[in-house]
PDB file of C-alpha atoms in Angstrom:
ATOM      1  CA  MET A   1       0.063   0.265   0.085  1.00  0.00           C
ATOM      2  CA  ILE A   2       1.079   3.517  -0.925  1.00  0.00           C
ATOM      3  CA  ASN A   3       2.035   5.852   2.039  1.00  0.00           C
ATOM      4  CA  GLU A   4       0.494   9.165   1.057  1.00  0.00           C
ATOM      5  CA  GLU A   5       2.484  10.658   3.748  1.00  0.00           C
ATOM      6  CA  LYS A   6       5.937   9.372   2.479  1.00  0.00           C
ATOM      7  CA  VAL A   7       4.779  10.595  -1.385  1.00  0.00           C
ATOM      8  CA  LYS A   8       3.925  13.963  -0.148  1.00  0.00           C
ATOM      9  CA  ILE A   9       7.295  14.331   1.490  1.00  0.00           C
ATOM     10  CA  MET A  10       9.419  12.917  -1.176  1.00  0.00           C
ATOM     11  CA  ASN A  11       7.548  15.409  -3.536  1.00  0.00           C
ATOM     12  CA  ARG A  12       8.392  18.149  -1.645  1.00  0.00           C
ATOM     13  CA  LEU A  13      12.119  17.221  -1.430  1.00  0.00           C
ATOM     14  CA  ALA A  14      12.092  16.641  -5.324  1.00  0.00           C
ATOM     15  CA  MET A  15      10.763  20.364  -6.142  1.00  0.00           C
ATOM     16  CA  TYR A  16      12.747  21.643  -3.495  1.00  0.00           C
ATOM     17  CA  GLU A  17      15.709  20.108  -5.508  1.00  0.00           C
ATOM     18  CA  LYS A  18      14.653  21.249  -8.574  1.00  0.00           C
ATOM     19  CA  ARG A  19      13.879  24.956  -7.989  1.00  0.00           C
ATOM     20  CA  GLY A  20      15.867  26.191  -4.765  1.00  0.00           C
ATOM     21  CA  GLY A  21      18.071  23.226  -4.094  1.00  0.00           C
ATOM     22  CA  LYS A  22      19.895  24.163  -7.087  1.00  0.00           C
ATOM     23  CA  LYS A  23      21.261  27.408  -5.433  1.00  0.00           C
ATOM     24  CA  TYR A  24      21.329  26.195  -1.954  1.00  0.00           C
ATOM     25  CA  LEU A  25      22.502  22.872  -1.412  1.00  0.00           C
ATOM     26  CA  PRO A  26      26.115  23.569  -2.900  1.00  0.00           C
ATOM     27  CA  VAL A  27      26.516  26.606  -0.736  1.00  0.00           C
ATOM     28  CA  SER A  28      25.735  24.334   2.400  1.00  0.00           C
ATOM     29  CA  ARG A  29      28.401  22.102   1.627  1.00  0.00           C
ATOM     30  CA  TYR A  30      30.817  25.137   2.748  1.00  0.00           C
ATOM     31  CA  TYR A  31      31.652  26.412   6.379  1.00  0.00           C
ATOM     32  CA  ARG A  32      30.667  29.979   6.517  1.00  0.00           C
ATOM     33  CA  SER A  33      34.774  31.546   6.674  1.00  0.00           C
ATOM     34  CA  ASP A  34      35.470  29.409   3.659  1.00  0.00           C
ATOM     35  CA  TYR A  35      32.518  30.321   1.408  1.00  0.00           C
ATOM     36  CA  ILE A  36      32.851  34.133   2.069  1.00  0.00           C
ATOM     37  CA  GLY A  37      36.842  33.698   1.831  1.00  0.00           C
ATOM     38  CA  LEU A  38      36.385  32.112  -1.850  1.00  0.00           C
ATOM     39  CA  ALA A  39      34.033  34.408  -2.687  1.00  0.00           C
ATOM     40  CA  LEU A  40      36.212  37.461  -1.569  1.00  0.00           C
ATOM     41  CA  ILE A  41      39.511  35.968  -3.509  1.00  0.00           C
ATOM     42  CA  LYS A  42      37.015  35.523  -6.561  1.00  0.00           C
ATOM     43  CA  ASN A  43      36.290  39.235  -6.022  1.00  0.00           C
ATOM     44  CA  PHE A  44      40.036  40.604  -5.834  1.00  0.00           C
ATOM     45  CA  PHE A  45      41.111  38.772  -9.307  1.00  0.00           C
ATOM     46  CA  LEU A  46      37.522  40.333 -10.633  1.00  0.00           C
ATOM     47  CA  VAL A  47      38.014  43.962  -9.593  1.00  0.00           C
ATOM     48  CA  THR A  48      41.817  43.622 -10.437  1.00  0.00           C
ATOM     49  CA  ILE A  49      41.217  42.766 -13.674  1.00  0.00           C
ATOM     50  CA  GLY A  50      38.215  45.295 -13.964  1.00  0.00           C
ATOM     51  CA  TYR A  51      40.012  47.749 -12.918  1.00  0.00           C
ATOM     52  CA  ALA A  52      43.044  47.365 -15.569  1.00  0.00           C
ATOM     53  CA  LEU A  53      40.748  47.190 -18.305  1.00  0.00           C
ATOM     54  CA  VAL A  54      38.694  50.736 -17.087  1.00  0.00           C
ATOM     55  CA  LEU A  55      42.633  52.020 -16.644  1.00  0.00           C
ATOM     56  CA  ALA A  56      43.218  50.664 -19.815  1.00  0.00           C
ATOM     57  CA  ALA A  57      40.052  51.930 -21.555  1.00  0.00           C
ATOM     58  CA  VAL A  58      40.803  55.636 -19.940  1.00  0.00           C
ATOM     59  CA  ALA A  59      44.155  55.664 -21.234  1.00  0.00           C
ATOM     60  CA  VAL A  60      43.218  54.786 -24.794  1.00  0.00           C
ATOM     61  CA  TYR A  61      40.519  57.286 -24.828  1.00  0.00           C
ATOM     62  CA  TYR A  62      43.409  60.011 -23.573  1.00  0.00           C
ATOM     63  CA  SER A  63      46.330  58.575 -25.393  1.00  0.00           C
ATOM     64  CA  GLU A  64      46.839  61.943 -27.476  1.00  0.00           C
ATOM     65  CA  TYR A  65      47.136  63.912 -24.816  1.00  0.00           C
ATOM     66  CA  LEU A  66      49.337  61.372 -22.349  1.00  0.00           C
ATOM     67  CA  MET A  67      51.493  61.056 -25.956  1.00  0.00           C
ATOM     68  CA  ASN A  68      51.904  64.641 -25.766  1.00  0.00           C
ATOM     69  CA  ASN A  69      52.184  65.734 -22.260  1.00  0.00           C
ATOM     70  CA  ILE A  70      54.134  62.352 -20.667  1.00  0.00           C
ATOM     71  CA  ASN A  71      57.518  64.509 -20.176  1.00  0.00           C
ATOM     72  CA  GLN A  72      55.621  67.397 -18.504  1.00  0.00           C
ATOM     73  CA  MET A  73      53.551  64.944 -16.111  1.00  0.00           C
ATOM     74  CA  ASP A  74      54.160  63.788 -12.566  1.00  0.00           C
ATOM     75  CA  LEU A  75      54.169  60.505 -12.757  1.00  0.00           C
ATOM     76  CA  VAL A  76      54.656  59.966  -9.106  1.00  0.00           C
ATOM     77  CA  SER A  77      51.326  61.533  -8.106  1.00  0.00           C
ATOM     78  CA  LEU A  78      49.580  59.687 -10.994  1.00  0.00           C
ATOM     79  CA  GLY A  79      50.811  56.295 -10.075  1.00  0.00           C
ATOM     80  CA  MET A  80      50.010  57.220  -6.331  1.00  0.00           C
ATOM     81  CA  LYS A  81      46.267  58.387  -7.453  1.00  0.00           C
ATOM     82  CA  VAL A  82      46.018  55.189  -9.683  1.00  0.00           C
ATOM     83  CA  VAL A  83      47.072  53.128  -6.668  1.00  0.00           C
ATOM     84  CA  GLY A  84      44.626  55.298  -4.490  1.00  0.00           C
ATOM     85  CA  GLY A  85      41.580  54.171  -6.574  1.00  0.00           C
ATOM     86  CA  TYR A  86      42.358  50.709  -6.724  1.00  0.00           C
ATOM     87  CA  VAL A  87      42.259  50.343  -3.339  1.00  0.00           C
ATOM     88  CA  VAL A  88      39.386  52.150  -2.947  1.00  0.00           C
ATOM     89  CA  VAL A  89      37.742  49.948  -5.262  1.00  0.00           C
ATOM     90  CA  LEU A  90      38.769  46.776  -3.901  1.00  0.00           C
ATOM     91  CA  ILE A  91      37.608  47.893  -0.413  1.00  0.00           C
ATOM     92  CA  SER A  92      34.445  49.102  -1.365  1.00  0.00           C
ATOM     93  CA  TYR A  93      33.562  45.640  -3.635  1.00  0.00           C
ATOM     94  CA  SER A  94      34.872  43.676  -1.111  1.00  0.00           C
ATOM     95  CA  VAL A  95      32.884  44.897   1.559  1.00  0.00           C
ATOM     96  CA  LEU A  96      29.805  44.678  -0.753  1.00  0.00           C
ATOM     97  CA  THR A  97      31.045  41.229  -1.696  1.00  0.00           C
ATOM     98  CA  TYR A  98      31.295  40.472   2.043  1.00  0.00           C
ATOM     99  CA  ILE A  99      27.672  41.496   2.688  1.00  0.00           C
ATOM    100  CA  ALA A 100      26.326  39.966   0.010  1.00  0.00           C
ATOM    101  CA  TYR A 101      27.415  36.488   0.261  1.00  0.00           C
ATOM    102  CA  THR A 102      26.939  36.237   4.005  1.00  0.00           C
ATOM    103  CA  VAL A 103      23.230  36.712   3.478  1.00  0.00           C
ATOM    104  CA  LYS A 104      23.563  34.587   0.902  1.00  0.00           C
ATOM    105  CA  TYR A 105      25.171  32.236   2.727  1.00  0.00           C
ATOM    106  CA  HIS A 106      22.842  32.495   5.611  1.00  0.00           C
ATOM    107  CA  CYS A 107      19.713  32.266   3.468  1.00  0.00           C
ATOM    108  CA  ALA A 108      20.941  28.811   1.994  1.00  0.00           C
ATOM    109  CA  LYS A 109      21.451  27.348   5.436  1.00  0.00           C
ATOM    110  CA  LYS A 110      18.253  28.223   6.379  1.00  0.00           C
ATOM    111  CA  SER A 111      16.642  26.736   3.478  1.00  0.00           C
ATOM    112  CA  VAL A 112      18.426  23.723   3.904  1.00  0.00           C
ATOM    113  CA  LYS A 113      17.726  22.848   7.658  1.00  0.00           C
ATOM    114  CA  LYS A 114      14.261  22.683   6.231  1.00  0.00           C
ATOM    115  CA  TYR A 115      15.239  20.400   3.833  1.00  0.00           C
ATOM    116  CA  TYR A 116      17.382  18.564   6.058  1.00  0.00           C
ATOM    117  CA  GLU A 117      14.201  18.318   8.703  1.00  0.00           C
ATOM    118  CA  GLU A 118      11.878  16.758   5.740  1.00  0.00           C
ATOM    119  CA  LEU A 119      14.579  14.261   4.893  1.00  0.00           C
ATOM    120  CA  THR A 120      14.534  13.125   8.434  1.00  0.00           C
ATOM    121  CA  LYS A 121      11.185  12.808   8.892  1.00  0.00           C
ATOM    122  CA  LEU A 122      11.373  10.518   5.791  1.00  0.00           C
ATOM    123  CA  GLU A 123      13.597   8.460   7.078  1.00  0.00           C
ATOM    124  CA  ARG A 124      11.689   8.114  10.080  1.00  0.00           C
ATOM    125  CA  ILE A 125       8.991   6.505   8.192  1.00  0.00           C
ATOM    126  CA  TYR A 126      11.248   4.230   6.170  1.00  0.00           C
ATOM    127  CA  GLY A 127      12.565   3.356   9.809  1.00  0.00           C
ATOM    128  CA  ARG A 128       8.707   2.735  10.835  1.00  0.00           C
ATOM    129  CA  GLU A 129       7.878   0.694   7.908  1.00  0.00           C
ATOM    130  CA  GLU A 130      10.880  -1.567   8.059  1.00  0.00           C
ATOM    131  CA  LYS A 131      10.575  -2.345  11.651  1.00  0.00           C
ATOM    132  CA  LYS A 132       6.475  -2.817  10.835  1.00  0.00           C
ATOM    133  CA  ASN A 133       7.911  -5.515   8.001  1.00  0.00           C
ATOM    134  CA  SER A 134      10.627  -7.042   9.702  1.00  0.00           C
ATOM    135  CA  GLY A 135       7.855  -8.855  12.157  1.00  0.00           C
ATOM    136  CA  ARG A 136       6.320 -10.223   9.071  1.00  0.00           C
ATOM    137  CA  GLU A 137       8.858 -12.487   7.286  1.00  0.00           C
ATOM    138  CA  ILE A 138       7.576 -15.019   5.373  1.00  0.00           C
ATOM    139  CA  THR A 139       9.372 -18.556   5.827  1.00  0.00           C
ATOM    140  CA  GLY A 140       8.266 -21.697   3.784  1.00  0.00           C
ATOM    141  CA  GLY A 141       6.041 -24.310   5.223  1.00  0.00           C
ATOM    142  CA  ARG A 142       2.590 -24.184   7.115  1.00  0.00           C
ATOM    143  CA  LYS A 143       1.792 -21.803  10.466  1.00  0.00           C
ATOM    144  CA  ARG A 144       1.103 -23.893  13.551  1.00  0.00           C
TER     145      ARG A 144
END
């Protein structure tokens, strides 16, 4: 006989795995510090590449001015401004990344906690059914 409660729980679990589980289950495999640390490392490289691309685009846009006035420019102060801008952009994006990934991690943990509670309910149902069926072992022969 089909256990309706078991089918409902299995259906909810399957729906979760199809929808929210794709996003949240991989997150739950990490410790919080590892997940956020990995995001910050990825953020560092992406910000560095992005800043270099923007800097290159600005240099190309002003290339004629730069070529004509390179001898008269204070390159040390220009370099310090470029590095200072990079540090400000990196810190800003790192703070935003930290906040966003902390919120994402906590949402994932909360969501996955409900998923594991449903799995525990399903496991209990299987345990009860197994206990019930273990007493009904069929052996050959006639009952006496």
